[in-house]
Tab-separated table of C-alpha atoms and ligand atoms in Angstrom:
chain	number	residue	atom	x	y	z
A	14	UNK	CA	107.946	-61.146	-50.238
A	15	UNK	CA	104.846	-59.052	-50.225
A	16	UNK	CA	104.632	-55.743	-51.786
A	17	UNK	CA	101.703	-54.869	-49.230
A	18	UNK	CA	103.492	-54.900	-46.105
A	19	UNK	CA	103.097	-52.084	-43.900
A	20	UNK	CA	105.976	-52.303	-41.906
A	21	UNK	CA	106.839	-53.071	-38.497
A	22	UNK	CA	108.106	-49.690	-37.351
A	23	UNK	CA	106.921	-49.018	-33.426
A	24	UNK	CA	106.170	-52.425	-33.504
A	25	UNK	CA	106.590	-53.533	-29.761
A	26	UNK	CA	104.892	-56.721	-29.484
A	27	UNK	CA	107.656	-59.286	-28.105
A	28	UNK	CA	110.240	-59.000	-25.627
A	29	UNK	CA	112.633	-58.050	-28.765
A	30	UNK	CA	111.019	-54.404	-28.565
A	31	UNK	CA	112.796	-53.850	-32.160
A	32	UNK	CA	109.908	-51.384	-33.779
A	33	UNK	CA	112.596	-48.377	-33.603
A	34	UNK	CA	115.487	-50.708	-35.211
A	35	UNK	CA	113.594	-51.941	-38.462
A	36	UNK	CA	114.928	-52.224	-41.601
A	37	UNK	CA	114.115	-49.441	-44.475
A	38	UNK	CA	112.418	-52.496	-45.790
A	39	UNK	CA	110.259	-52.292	-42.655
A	40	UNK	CA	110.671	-56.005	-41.372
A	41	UNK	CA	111.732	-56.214	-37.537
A	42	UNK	CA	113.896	-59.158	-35.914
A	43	UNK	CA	111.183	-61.522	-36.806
A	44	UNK	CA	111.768	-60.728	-40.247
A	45	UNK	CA	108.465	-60.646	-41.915
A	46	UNK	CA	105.716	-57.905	-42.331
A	47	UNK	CA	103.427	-56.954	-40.402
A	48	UNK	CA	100.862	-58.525	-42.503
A	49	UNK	CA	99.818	-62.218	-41.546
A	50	UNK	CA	102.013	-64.465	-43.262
A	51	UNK	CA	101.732	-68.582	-43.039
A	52	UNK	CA	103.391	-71.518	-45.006
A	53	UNK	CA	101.368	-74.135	-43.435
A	54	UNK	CA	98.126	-75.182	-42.310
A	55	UNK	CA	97.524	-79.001	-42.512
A	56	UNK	CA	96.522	-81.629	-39.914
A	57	UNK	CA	99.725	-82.264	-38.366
A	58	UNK	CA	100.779	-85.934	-36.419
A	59	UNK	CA	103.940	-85.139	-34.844
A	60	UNK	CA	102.628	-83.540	-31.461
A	61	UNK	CA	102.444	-85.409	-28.340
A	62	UNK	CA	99.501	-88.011	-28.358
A	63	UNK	CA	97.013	-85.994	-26.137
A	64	UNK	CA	97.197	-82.844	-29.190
A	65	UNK	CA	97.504	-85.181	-32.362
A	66	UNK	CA	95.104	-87.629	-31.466
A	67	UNK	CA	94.479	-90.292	-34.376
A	68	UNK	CA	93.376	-87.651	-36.276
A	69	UNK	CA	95.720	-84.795	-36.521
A	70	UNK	CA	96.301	-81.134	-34.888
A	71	UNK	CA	94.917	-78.558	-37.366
A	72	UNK	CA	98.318	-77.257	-37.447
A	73	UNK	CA	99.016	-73.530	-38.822
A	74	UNK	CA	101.901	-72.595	-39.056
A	75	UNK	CA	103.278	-68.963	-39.409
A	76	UNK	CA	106.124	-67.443	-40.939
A	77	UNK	CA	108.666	-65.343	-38.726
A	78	UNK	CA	109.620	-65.877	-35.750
A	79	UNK	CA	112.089	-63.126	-33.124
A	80	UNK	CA	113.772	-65.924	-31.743
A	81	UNK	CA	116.214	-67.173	-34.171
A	82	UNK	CA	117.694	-70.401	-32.525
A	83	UNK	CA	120.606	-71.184	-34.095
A	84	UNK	CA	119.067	-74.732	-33.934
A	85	UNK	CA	116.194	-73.722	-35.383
A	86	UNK	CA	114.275	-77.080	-36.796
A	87	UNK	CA	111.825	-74.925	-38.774
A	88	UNK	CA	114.248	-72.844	-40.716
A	89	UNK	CA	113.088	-72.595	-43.899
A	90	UNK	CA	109.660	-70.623	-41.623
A	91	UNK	CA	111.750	-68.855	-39.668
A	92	UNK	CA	115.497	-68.108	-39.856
A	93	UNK	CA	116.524	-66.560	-42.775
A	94	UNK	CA	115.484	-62.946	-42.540
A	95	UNK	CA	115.550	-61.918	-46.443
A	96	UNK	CA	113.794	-65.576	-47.959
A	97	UNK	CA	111.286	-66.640	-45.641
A	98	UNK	CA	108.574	-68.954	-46.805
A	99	UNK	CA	105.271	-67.571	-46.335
A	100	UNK	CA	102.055	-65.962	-48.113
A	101	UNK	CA	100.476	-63.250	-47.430
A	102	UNK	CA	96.734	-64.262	-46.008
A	103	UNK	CA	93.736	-61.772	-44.613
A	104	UNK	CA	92.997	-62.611	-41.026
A	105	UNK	CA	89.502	-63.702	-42.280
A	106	UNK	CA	91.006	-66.131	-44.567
A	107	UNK	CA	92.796	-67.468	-41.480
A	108	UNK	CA	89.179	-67.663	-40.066
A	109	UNK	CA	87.953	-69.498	-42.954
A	110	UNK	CA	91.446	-71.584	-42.577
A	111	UNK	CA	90.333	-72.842	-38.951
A	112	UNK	CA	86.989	-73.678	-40.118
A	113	UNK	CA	88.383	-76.002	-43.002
A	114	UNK	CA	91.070	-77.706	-40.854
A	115	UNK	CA	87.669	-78.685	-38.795
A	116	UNK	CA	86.480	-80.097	-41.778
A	117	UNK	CA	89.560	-81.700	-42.514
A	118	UNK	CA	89.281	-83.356	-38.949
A	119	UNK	CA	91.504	-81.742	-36.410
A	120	UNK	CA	91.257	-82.140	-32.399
A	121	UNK	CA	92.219	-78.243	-32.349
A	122	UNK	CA	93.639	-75.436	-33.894
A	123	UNK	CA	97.899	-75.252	-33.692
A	124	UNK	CA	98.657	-71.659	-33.773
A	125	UNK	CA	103.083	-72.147	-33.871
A	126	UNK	CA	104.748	-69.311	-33.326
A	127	UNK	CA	101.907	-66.610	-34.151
A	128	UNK	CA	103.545	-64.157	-32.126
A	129	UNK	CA	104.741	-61.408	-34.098
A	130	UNK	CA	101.002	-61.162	-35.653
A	131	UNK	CA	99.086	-61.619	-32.378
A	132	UNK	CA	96.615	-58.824	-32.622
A	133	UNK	CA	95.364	-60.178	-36.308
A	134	UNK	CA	95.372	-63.715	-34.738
A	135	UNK	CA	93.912	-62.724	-31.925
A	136	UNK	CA	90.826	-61.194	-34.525
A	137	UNK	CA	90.531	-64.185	-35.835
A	138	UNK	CA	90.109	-66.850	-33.133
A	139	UNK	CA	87.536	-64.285	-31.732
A	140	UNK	CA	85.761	-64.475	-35.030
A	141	UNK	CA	85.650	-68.008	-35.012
A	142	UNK	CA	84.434	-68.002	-31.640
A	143	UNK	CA	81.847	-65.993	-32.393
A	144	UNK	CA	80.753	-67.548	-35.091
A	145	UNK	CA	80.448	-70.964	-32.739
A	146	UNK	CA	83.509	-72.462	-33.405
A	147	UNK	CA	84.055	-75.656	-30.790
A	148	UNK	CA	87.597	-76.856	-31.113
A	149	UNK	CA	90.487	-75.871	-28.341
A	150	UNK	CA	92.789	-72.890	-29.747
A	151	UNK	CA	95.999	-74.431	-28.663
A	152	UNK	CA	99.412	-71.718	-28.598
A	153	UNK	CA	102.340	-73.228	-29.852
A	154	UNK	CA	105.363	-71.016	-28.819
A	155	UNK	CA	108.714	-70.299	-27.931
A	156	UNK	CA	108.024	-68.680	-24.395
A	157	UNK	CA	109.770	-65.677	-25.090
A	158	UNK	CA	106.765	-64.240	-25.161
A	159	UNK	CA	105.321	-60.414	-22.950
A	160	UNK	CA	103.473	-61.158	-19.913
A	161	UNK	CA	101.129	-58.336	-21.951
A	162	UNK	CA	100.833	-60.086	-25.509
A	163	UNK	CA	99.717	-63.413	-23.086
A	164	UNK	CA	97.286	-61.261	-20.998
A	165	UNK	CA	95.702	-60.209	-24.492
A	166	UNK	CA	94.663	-63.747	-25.347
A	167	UNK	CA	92.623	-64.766	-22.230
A	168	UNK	CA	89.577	-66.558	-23.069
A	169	UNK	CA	90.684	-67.356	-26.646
A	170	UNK	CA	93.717	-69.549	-26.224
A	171	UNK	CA	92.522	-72.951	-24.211
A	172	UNK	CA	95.971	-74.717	-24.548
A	173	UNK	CA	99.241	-73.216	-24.268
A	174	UNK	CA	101.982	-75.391	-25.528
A	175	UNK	CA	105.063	-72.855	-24.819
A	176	UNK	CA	108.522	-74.351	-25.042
A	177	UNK	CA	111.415	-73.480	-21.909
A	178	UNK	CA	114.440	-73.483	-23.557
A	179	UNK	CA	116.573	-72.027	-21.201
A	180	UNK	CA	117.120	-71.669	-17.566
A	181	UNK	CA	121.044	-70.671	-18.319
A	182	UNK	CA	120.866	-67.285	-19.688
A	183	UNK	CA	125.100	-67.950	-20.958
A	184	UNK	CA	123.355	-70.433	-22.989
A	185	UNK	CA	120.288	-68.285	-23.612
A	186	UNK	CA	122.843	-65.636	-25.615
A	187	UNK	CA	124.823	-68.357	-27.278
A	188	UNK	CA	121.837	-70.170	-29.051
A	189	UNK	CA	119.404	-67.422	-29.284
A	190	UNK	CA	121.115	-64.145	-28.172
A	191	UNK	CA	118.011	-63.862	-25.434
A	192	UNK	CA	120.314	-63.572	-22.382
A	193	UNK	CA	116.941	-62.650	-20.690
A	194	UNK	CA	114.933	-65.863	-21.943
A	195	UNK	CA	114.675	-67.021	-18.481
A	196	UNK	CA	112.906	-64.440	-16.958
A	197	UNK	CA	110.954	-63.935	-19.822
A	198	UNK	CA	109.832	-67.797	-19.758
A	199	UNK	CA	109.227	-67.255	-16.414
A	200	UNK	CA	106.815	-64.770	-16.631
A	201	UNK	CA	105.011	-65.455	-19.334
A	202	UNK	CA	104.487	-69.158	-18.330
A	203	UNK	CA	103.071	-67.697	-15.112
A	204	UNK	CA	100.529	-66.119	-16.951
A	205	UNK	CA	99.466	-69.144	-18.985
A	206	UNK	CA	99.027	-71.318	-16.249
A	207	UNK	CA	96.974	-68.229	-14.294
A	208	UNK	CA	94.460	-68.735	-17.313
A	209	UNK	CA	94.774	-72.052	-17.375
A	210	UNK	CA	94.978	-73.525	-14.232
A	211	UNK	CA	93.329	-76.931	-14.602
A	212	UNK	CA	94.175	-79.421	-16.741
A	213	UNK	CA	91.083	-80.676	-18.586
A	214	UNK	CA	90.993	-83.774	-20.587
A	215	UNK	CA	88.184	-85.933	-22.931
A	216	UNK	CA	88.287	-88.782	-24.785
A	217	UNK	CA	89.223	-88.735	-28.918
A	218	UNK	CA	85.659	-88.063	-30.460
A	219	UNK	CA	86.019	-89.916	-33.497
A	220	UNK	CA	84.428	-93.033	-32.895
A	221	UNK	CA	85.321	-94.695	-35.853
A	222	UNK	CA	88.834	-94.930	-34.771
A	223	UNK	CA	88.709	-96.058	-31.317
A	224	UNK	CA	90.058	-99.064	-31.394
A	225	UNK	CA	93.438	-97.595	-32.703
A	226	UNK	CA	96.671	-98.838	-31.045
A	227	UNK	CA	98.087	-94.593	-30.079
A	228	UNK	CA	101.325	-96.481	-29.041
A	229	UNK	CA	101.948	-98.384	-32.621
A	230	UNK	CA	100.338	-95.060	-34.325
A	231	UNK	CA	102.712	-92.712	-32.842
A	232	UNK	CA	105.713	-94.721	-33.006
A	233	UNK	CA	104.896	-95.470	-37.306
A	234	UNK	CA	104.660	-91.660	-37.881
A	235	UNK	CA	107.784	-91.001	-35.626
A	236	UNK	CA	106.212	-89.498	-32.289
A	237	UNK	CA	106.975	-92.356	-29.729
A	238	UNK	CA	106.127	-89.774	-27.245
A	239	UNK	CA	104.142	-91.626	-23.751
A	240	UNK	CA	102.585	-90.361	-20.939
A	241	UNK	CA	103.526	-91.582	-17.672
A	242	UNK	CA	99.615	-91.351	-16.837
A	243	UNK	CA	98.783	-94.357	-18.686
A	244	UNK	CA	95.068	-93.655	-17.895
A	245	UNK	CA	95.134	-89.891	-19.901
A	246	UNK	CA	97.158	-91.327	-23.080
A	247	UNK	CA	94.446	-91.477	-25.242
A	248	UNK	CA	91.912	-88.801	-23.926
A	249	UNK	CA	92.951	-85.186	-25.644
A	250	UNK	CA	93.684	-81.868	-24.057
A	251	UNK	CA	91.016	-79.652	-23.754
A	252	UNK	CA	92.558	-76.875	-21.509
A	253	UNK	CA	95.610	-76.459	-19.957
A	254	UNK	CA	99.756	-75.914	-19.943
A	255	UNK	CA	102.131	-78.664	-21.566
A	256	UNK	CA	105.790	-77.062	-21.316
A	257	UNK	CA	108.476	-78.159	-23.697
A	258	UNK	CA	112.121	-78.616	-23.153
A	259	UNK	CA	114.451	-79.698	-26.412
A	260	UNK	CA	117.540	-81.309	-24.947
A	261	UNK	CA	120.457	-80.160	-26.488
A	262	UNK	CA	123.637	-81.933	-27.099
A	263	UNK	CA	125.893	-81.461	-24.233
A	264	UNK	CA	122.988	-79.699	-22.293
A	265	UNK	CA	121.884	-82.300	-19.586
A	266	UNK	CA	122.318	-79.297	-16.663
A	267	UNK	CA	120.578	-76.837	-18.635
A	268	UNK	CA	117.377	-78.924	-19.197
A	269	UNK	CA	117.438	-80.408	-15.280
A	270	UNK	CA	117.153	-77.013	-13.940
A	271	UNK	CA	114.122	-76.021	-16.354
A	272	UNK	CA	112.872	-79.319	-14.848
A	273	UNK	CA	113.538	-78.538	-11.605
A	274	UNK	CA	112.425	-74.619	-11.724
A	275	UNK	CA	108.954	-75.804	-13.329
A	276	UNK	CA	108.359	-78.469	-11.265
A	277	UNK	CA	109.079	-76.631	-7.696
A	278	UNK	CA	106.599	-74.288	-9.303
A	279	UNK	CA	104.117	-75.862	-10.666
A	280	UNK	CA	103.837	-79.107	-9.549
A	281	UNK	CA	101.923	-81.755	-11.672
A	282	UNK	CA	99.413	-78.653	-12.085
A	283	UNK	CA	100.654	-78.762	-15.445
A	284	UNK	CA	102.503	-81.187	-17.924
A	285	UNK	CA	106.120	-81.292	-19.000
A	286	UNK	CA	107.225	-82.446	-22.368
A	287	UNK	CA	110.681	-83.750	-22.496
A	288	UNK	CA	111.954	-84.099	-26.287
A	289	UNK	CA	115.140	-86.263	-27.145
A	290	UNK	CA	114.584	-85.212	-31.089
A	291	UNK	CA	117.053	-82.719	-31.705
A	292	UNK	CA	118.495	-82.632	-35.189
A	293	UNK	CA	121.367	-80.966	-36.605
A	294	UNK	CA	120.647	-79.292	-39.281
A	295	UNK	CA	122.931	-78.177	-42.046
A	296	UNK	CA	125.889	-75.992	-41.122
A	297	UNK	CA	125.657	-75.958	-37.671
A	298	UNK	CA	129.282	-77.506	-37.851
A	299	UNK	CA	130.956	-74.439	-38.521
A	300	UNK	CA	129.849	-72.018	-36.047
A	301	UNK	CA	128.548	-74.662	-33.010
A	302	UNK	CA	130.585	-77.782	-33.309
A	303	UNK	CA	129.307	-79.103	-30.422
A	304	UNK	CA	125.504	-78.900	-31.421
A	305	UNK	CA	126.566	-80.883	-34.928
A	306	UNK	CA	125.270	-83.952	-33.101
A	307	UNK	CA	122.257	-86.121	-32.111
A	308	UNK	CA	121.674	-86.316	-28.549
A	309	UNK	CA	123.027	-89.323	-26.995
A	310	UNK	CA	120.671	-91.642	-24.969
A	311	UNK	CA	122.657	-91.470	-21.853
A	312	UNK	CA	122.229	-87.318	-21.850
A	313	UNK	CA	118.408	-88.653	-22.175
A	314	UNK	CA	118.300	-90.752	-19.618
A	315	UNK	CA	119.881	-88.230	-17.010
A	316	UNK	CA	117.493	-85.827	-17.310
A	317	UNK	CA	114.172	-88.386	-17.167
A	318	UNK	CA	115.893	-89.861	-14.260
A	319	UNK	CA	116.486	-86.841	-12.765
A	320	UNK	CA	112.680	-85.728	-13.671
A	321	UNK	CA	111.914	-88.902	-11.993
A	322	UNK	CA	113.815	-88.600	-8.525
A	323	UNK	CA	112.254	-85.225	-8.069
A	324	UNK	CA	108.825	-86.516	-8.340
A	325	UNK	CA	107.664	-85.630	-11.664
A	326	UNK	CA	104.337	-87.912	-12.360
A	327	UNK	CA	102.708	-85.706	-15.232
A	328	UNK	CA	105.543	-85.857	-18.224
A	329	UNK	CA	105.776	-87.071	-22.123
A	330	UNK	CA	108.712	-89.070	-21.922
A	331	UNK	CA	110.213	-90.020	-25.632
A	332	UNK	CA	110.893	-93.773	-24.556
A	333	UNK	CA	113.831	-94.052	-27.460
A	334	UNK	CA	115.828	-91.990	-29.867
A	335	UNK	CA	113.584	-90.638	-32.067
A	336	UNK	CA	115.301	-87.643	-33.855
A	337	UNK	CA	114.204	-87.908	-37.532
A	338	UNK	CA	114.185	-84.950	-39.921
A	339	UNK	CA	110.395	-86.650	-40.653
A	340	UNK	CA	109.678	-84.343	-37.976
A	341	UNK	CA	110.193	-81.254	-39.734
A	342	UNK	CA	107.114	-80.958	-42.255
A	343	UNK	CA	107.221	-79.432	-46.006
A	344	UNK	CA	106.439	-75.831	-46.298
A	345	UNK	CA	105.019	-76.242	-49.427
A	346	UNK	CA	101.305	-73.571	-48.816
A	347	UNK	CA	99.323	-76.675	-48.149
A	348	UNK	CA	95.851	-75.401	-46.976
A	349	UNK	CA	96.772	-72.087	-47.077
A	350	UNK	CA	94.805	-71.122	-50.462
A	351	UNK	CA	90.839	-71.352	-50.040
A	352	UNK	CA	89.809	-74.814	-51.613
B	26	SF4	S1	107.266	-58.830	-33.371
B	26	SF4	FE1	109.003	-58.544	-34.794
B	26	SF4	S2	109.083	-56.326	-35.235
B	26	SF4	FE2	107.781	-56.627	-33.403
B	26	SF4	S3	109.172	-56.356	-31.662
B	26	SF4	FE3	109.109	-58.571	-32.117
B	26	SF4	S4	110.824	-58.923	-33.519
B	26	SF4	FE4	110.461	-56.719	-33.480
């Protein structure tokens, strides 16, 4: 860990409002300093087809996080509080880190889970902005985010990609002691589709690839993820809200009523991502038995079905079981030292 971190005391920026509880150490719930820390930042394949593309999200991903599923798939980022992986970056190197993950080739810029280091992320994309930078900012989140911290990005994120774990708040404490989550959700999902009203979409601008096959190239690197608008499958994101739900074992009611609650709201205004990839990790066994298993296709099915009878059009659907731990990638500071 960093010598250099300043601490996190006062620090007030998500719904967690820990900045008076901090350790001496001075590292919050989201158990990293307040000094931008990443692990990550490497074109990334795994996202649904309209973000990856052919050729990759410029994915960056940043240590911490104040949500702590007990699921988490990104643990070694994000849920141990003393050994995190990370390294401690300037938020002009992250600047300089957008500009070479351009380079590199990426449709947009992945921000996952930048929350607890908004305002220096925030600095950042504006920099790059200013400096003429033309790819999408996309948000990559947990939705347990402040209506307040969301308000503060207008005009530099162009994609929010915010997950809705929860409409259950029993199941909101169990699996992420968040009893609130679904208000939170609620709220700050409202805000992102405020700024981001309209979906926007334009066709893959790498030429040279076009004639790929995005069915057989998602389902090789393990996204099998397809749109029900066959017409949009290949033509990228530009601006607008895609809303994930992670179905958990034993879940199905849990992850209808997020279905139903966003789609009475929203409408096809905005897209719904419904993931079948859930993978135990490690351990789980011995505290949450029942979330020691893979997801069974018939859970699956009922909530796509159900999707379906309520009139859903605009959805990723994964079309088979496609929980692989190839999902989860290595954390090994690719990209994050200046080349
Ligand atoms: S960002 Fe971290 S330190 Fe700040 S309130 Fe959230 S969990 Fe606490």
């Amino acid at each position: 860990m960093s010598e250099t971190f300043s601490g996190r005391q006062g620090c007030r920026l998500c719904p967690r409002n820990c900045g008076d509880k901090v350790s001496a150490s001075g590292i919050g719930i989201c158990g990293v300093p307040r000094d931008l820390m990443i692990a990550r930042a490497a074109l990334h394949f795994w996202e649904e087809p309209c973000i990856s593309g052919s050729r990759g999200s410029g994915a960056v991903f940043f240590s911490g996080c104040s949500m702590h599923c007990v699921f988490c798939q990104n643990s070694d980022i994000s849920g141990n509080l003393d050994d995190i992986t990370g390294k401690v970056i300037s938020r002009e190197r992250l600047t300089e880190i957008f500009w070479e993950l351009r380079e590199k080739g990426a449709n947009n810029i992945n921000l996952v889970t930048p929350d607890q280091y908004l305002p220096d992320v925030a600095w950042a994309v504006r920099k790059a902005k200013d400096e003429g930078f033309d790819l999408p900012f996309l948000m990559n989140c947990s939705g347990y985010e402040k209506v307040e911290s969301i308000k503060a990005l207008e005009g530099l994120i162009d994609i929010y990609l915010p997950d809705f774990k929860y409409m259950d708040p029993e199941v909101a404490a169990r699996y992420s002691s968040a009893p609130d989550y679904p208000e939170v959700a609620k709220a700050a999902i409202a805000e992102m589709v405020r700024q981001c009203p309209v979906q926007e979409f334009a066709p893959e601008t790498d030429f040279s690839k076009k004639n790929i096959d995005i069915s057989h190239e998602t389902e090789e690197n393990g996204s099998s993820c397809t749109s029900v608008d066959e017409d949009e499958r290949t033509a990228l994101i530009k601006k607008g809200v895609i809303v994930r739900n992670l179905l958990l074992p034993g879940n199905v009611m849990n992850s209808r009523e997020v279905v139903k609650y966003l789609y009475n709201t929203y409408g096809d205004s905005i897209t719904l991502s419904l993931m079948s990839q859930y993978t135990p990790m490690p351990g789980i066994e011995k505290r949450f038995p029942e979330l020691s298993r893979r997801v069974r296709v018939s859970e699956y099915r009922k909530v796509v079905d159900y999707a379906i009878r309520l009139g859903v059009t605009n959805a990723f659907i994964q079309d088979r079981e496609v929980a692989k731990e190839s999902f989860i990638p290595s954390f090994n500071y690719e990209g994050v030292e200046r080349q």
